[in-house]
Short mmCIF file of C-alpha atoms in Angstrom, two decimals:
data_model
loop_
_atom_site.label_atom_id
_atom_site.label_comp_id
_atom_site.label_asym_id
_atom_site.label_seq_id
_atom_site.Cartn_x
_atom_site.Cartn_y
_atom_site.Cartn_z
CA UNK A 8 35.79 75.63 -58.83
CA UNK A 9 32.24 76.67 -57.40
CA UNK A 10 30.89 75.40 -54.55
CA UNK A 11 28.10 75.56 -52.61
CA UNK A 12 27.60 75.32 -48.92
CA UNK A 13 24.41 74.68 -46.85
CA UNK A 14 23.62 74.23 -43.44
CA UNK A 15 23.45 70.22 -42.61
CA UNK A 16 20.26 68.88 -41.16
CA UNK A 17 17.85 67.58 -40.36
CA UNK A 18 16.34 70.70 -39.11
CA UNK A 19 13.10 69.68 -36.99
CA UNK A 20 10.62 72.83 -36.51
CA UNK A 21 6.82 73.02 -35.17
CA UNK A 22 4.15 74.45 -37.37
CA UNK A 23 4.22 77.69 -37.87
CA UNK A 24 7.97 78.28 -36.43
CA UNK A 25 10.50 80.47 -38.34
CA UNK A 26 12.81 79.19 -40.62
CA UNK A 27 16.40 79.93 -41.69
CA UNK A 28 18.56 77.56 -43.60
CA UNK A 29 21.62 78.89 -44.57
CA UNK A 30 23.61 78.94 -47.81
CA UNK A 31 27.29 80.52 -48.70
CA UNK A 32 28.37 79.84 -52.32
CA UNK A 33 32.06 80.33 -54.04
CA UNK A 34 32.46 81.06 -57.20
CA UNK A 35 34.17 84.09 -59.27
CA UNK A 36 32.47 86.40 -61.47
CA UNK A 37 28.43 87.17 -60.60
CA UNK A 38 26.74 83.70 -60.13
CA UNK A 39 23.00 83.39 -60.27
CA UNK A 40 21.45 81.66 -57.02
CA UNK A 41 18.74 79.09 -56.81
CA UNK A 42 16.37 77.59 -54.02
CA UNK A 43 14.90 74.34 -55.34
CA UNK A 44 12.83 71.54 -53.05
CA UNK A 45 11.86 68.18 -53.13
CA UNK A 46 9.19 66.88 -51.76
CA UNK A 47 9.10 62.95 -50.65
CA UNK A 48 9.36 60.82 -54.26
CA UNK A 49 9.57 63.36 -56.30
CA UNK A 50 12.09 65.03 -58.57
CA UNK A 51 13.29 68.90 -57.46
CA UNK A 52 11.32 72.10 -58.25
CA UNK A 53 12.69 75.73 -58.48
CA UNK A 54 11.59 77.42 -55.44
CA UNK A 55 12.80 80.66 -55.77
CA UNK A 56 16.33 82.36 -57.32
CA UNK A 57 17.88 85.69 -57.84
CA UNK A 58 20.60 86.84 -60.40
CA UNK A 59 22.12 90.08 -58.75
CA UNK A 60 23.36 91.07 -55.61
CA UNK A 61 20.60 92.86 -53.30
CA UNK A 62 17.92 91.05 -55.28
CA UNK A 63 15.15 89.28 -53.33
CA UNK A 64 13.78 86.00 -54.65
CA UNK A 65 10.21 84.82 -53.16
CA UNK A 66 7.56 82.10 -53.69
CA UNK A 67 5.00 80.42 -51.49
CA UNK A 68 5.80 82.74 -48.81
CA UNK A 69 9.76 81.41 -48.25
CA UNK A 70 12.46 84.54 -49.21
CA UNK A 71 16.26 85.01 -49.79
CA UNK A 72 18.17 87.67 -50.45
CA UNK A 73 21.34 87.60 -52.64
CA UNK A 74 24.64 88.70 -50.50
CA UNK A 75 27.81 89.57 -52.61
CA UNK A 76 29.23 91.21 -49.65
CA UNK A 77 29.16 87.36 -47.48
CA UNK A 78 28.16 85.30 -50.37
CA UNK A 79 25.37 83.90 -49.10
CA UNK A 80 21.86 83.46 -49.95
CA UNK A 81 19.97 82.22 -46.62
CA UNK A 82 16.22 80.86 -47.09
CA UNK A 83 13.41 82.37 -44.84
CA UNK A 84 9.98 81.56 -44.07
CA UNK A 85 8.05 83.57 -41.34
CA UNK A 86 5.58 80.45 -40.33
CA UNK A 87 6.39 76.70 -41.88
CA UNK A 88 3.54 74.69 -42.28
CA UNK A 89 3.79 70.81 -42.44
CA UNK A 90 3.48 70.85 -45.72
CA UNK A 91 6.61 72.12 -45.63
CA UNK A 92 8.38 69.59 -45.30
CA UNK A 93 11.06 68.71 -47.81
CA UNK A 94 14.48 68.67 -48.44
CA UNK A 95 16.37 72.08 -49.75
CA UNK A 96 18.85 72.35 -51.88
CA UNK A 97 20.82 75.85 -52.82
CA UNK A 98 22.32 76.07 -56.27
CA UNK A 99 24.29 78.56 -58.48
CA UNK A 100 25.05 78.92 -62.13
CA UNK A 101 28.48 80.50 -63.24
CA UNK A 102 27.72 84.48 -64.13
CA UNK A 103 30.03 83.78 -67.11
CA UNK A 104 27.75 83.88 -69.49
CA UNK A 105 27.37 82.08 -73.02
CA UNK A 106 25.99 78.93 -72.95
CA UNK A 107 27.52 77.39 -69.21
CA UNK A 108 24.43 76.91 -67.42
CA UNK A 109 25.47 74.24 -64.82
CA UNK A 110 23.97 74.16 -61.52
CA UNK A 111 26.60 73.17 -58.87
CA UNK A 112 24.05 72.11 -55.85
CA UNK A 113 24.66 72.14 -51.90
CA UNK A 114 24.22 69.02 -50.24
CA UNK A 115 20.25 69.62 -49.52
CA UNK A 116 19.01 69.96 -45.89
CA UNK A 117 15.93 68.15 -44.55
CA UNK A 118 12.92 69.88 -42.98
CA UNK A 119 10.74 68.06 -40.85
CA UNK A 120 7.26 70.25 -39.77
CA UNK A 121 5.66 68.95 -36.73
CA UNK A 122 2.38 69.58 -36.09
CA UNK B 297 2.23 70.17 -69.69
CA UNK B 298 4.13 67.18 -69.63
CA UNK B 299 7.39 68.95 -68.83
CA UNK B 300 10.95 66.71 -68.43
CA UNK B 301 9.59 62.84 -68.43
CA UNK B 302 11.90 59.91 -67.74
CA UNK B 303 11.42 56.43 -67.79
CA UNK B 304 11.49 53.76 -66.44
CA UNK B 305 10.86 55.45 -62.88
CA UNK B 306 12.19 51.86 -61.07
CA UNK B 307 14.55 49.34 -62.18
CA UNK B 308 16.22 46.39 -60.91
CA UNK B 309 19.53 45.07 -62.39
CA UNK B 310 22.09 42.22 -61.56
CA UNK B 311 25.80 43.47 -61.65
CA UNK B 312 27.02 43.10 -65.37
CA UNK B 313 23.91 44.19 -66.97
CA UNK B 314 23.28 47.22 -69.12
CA UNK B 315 20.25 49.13 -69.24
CA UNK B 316 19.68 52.85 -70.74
CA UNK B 317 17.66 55.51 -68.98
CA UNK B 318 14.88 57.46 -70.81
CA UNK B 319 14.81 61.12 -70.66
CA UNK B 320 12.29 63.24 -72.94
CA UNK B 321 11.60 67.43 -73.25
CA UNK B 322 8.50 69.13 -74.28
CA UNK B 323 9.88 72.57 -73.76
CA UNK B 324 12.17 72.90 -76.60
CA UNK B 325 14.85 73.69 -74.40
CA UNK B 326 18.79 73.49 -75.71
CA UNK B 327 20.43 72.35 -72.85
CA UNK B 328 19.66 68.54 -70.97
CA UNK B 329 21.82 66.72 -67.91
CA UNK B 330 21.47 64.06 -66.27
CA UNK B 331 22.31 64.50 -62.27
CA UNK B 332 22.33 61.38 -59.69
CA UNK B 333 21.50 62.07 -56.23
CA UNK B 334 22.81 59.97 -52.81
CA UNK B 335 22.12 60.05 -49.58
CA UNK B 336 24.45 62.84 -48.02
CA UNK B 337 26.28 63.46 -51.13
CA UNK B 338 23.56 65.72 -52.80
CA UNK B 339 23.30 66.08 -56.78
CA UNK B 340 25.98 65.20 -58.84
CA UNK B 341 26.37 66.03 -62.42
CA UNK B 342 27.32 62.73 -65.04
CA UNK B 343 26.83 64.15 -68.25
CA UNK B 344 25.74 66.96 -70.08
CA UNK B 345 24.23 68.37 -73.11
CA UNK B 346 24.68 71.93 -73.64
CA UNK B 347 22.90 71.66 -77.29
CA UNK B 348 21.99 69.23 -79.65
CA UNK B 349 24.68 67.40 -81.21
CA UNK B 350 27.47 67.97 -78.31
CA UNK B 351 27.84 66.05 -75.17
CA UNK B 352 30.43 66.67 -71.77
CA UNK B 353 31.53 64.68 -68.55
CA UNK B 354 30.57 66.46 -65.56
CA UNK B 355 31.61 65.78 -62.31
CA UNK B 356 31.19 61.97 -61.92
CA UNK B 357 31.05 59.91 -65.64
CA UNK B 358 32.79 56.69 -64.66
CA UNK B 359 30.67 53.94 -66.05
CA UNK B 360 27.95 55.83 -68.35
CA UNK B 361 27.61 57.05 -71.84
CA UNK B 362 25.23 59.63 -73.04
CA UNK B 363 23.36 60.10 -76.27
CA UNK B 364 21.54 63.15 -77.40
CA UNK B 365 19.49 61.80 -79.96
CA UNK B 366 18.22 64.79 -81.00
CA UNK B 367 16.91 68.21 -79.36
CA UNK B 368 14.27 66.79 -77.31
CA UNK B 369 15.81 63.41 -76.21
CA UNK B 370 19.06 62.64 -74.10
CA UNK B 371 19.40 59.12 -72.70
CA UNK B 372 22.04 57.72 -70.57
CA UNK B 373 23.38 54.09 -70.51
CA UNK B 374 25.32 51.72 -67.73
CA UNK B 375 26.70 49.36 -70.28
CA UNK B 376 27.55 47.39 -67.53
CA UNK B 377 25.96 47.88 -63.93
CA UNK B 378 28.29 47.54 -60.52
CA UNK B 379 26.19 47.79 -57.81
CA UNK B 380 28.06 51.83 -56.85
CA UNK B 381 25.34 52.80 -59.30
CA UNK B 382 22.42 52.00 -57.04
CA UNK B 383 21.19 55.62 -56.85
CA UNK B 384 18.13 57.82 -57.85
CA UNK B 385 19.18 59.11 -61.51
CA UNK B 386 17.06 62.54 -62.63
CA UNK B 387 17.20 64.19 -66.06
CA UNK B 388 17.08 68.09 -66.70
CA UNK B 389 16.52 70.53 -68.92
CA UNK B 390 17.50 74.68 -69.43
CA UNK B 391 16.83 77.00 -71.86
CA UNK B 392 19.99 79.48 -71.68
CA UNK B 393 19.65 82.26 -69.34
CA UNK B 394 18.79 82.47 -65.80
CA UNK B 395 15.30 80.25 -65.88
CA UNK B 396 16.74 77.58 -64.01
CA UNK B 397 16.41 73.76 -64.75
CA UNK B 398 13.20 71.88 -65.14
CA UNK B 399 13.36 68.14 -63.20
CA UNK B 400 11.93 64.34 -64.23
CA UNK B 401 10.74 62.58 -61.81
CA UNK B 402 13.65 60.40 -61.59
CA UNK B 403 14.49 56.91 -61.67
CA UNK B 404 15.13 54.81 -58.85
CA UNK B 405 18.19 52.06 -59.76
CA UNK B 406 19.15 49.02 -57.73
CA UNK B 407 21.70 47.04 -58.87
CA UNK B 408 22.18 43.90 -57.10
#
C-alpha cells in the first residue's frame, strides 16, 4: 500500500536557520503530495502540495519540489522564524483517480525555533 | 467562513460509556473522514465518507461507527469507550480533485 516516510524529530533550529525536513513516499501510479502543519492546539492546515513530478509547491516562504526520480518531496525554508514552530506532516493521495482521495500521512516531525 | 467545525472540542468518559463526536461542513464538499492522531503514531484514518449516503473502514475502525447524516454532517460514535481511545479525534473534508483536505479543530478524548 502507500506509505509515507518523514524524517523523525524533534528538529531544534535558531531563528532564521535553514530548514530541510525530508519526505520519501511509496505508492504506484502518480500520487499528489502534500505539506500540512499544525500549530500547538490546533487542527492541521495545508501548507503547500504539488500534483506532478518537477512541480514546485510554495507558501509562506517554505518550498518542495516533487521528485519521481527518488520519490521524495523534501520541505525547505531559507530562514525559520519562531513562529515557525509546529509539527509537519507529508501526505499523498493515490494518482488513481475517481473519487479515492485518501491522504496516507507521515508520522509528522516537530520544529522547535529558538530565538 | 466557518469551514470543518467539530464538537465537543474536550470530553471526559469512564470506560463503558458511549459518546458520539460532532463533525459539520460549510463547503459543500462530497467527501468527510474522520482521522485520530497519537503521539508518535501520526494520523490514522477510522472511517470514511467518500459521498453522501456511503461509508468505509480505513485503517483503524475497531470500536467506532460512523453516520453520514447527510452531505454536510458525518459523526462518529464509541458505543462503548476503553480507555485505547484516549486520543485527539479530527474530522475532514475534500472536494474531489487535488485541493487537499480541510481540518476541525479536533476533539480531545480521555477515557478513564
Amino acid at each position: 500500500g502507500d506509505s509515507v516516510t518523514q524524517m523523525e524529530g524533534p528538529v531544534t533550529l535558531s531563528e532564521e536557520a535553514f530548514l530541510t525536513i525530508n519526505c520519501t513516499y511509496t505508492a504506484t501510479g502518480y500520487p499528489s503530495l502534500f505539506w500540512y502543519v499544525q500549530y500547538p492546539g490546533e487542527g492541521l492546515q495545508l501548507l503547500l502540495k504539488a500534483t506532478k513530478a518537477d512541480d514546485k509547491g510554495s507558501n509562506k516562504g517554505f518550498e518542495a519540489t516533487y521528485r519521481k526520480e527518488t520519490t521524495s518531496f523534501h520541505l525547505e525554508k531559507g530562514s525559520v522564524q519562531v513562529s515557525d514552530s509546529a509539527v509537519y506532516f507529508c501526505a499523498l493521495t493515490p494518482g488513481s483517480g475517481g473519487s479515492n482521495y485518501k491522504l496516507t500521512f507521515g508520522k509528522g516531525t516537530l520544529l522547535t525555533v529558538n530565538p | 467562513n466557518a469551514g470543518v467545525t467539530q464538537t465537543p472540542k474536550f470530553q471526559v468518559l469512564k470506560t463503558g460509556q458511549s459518546m458520539t463526536l460532532q463533525c459539520a461542513q460549510d463547503m459543500n464538499h462530497n467527501s468527510m473522514y474522520w482521522y485520530r492522531q497519537d503521539p508518535g503514531m501520526g494520523l490514522r484514518l477510522i472511517y470514511y465518507s467518500a459521498s453522501e449516503g456511503t461509508t468505509d473502514k480505513g485503517e483503524v475502525p475497531n470500536g467506532y461507527n460512523v453516520s453520514r447524516l447527510n452531505k454536510r454532517e458525518f459523526s462518529l460514535r464509541l458505543e462503548s469507550a476503553a480507555p485505547s481511545q484516549t486520543s485527539v479525534y479530527f474530522c475532514a473534508s475534500s472536494e474531489a480533485g487535488d485541493y487537499g483536505y480541510t481540518f476541525g479543530s479536533g476533539t480531545r478524548l480521555t477515557v478513564v
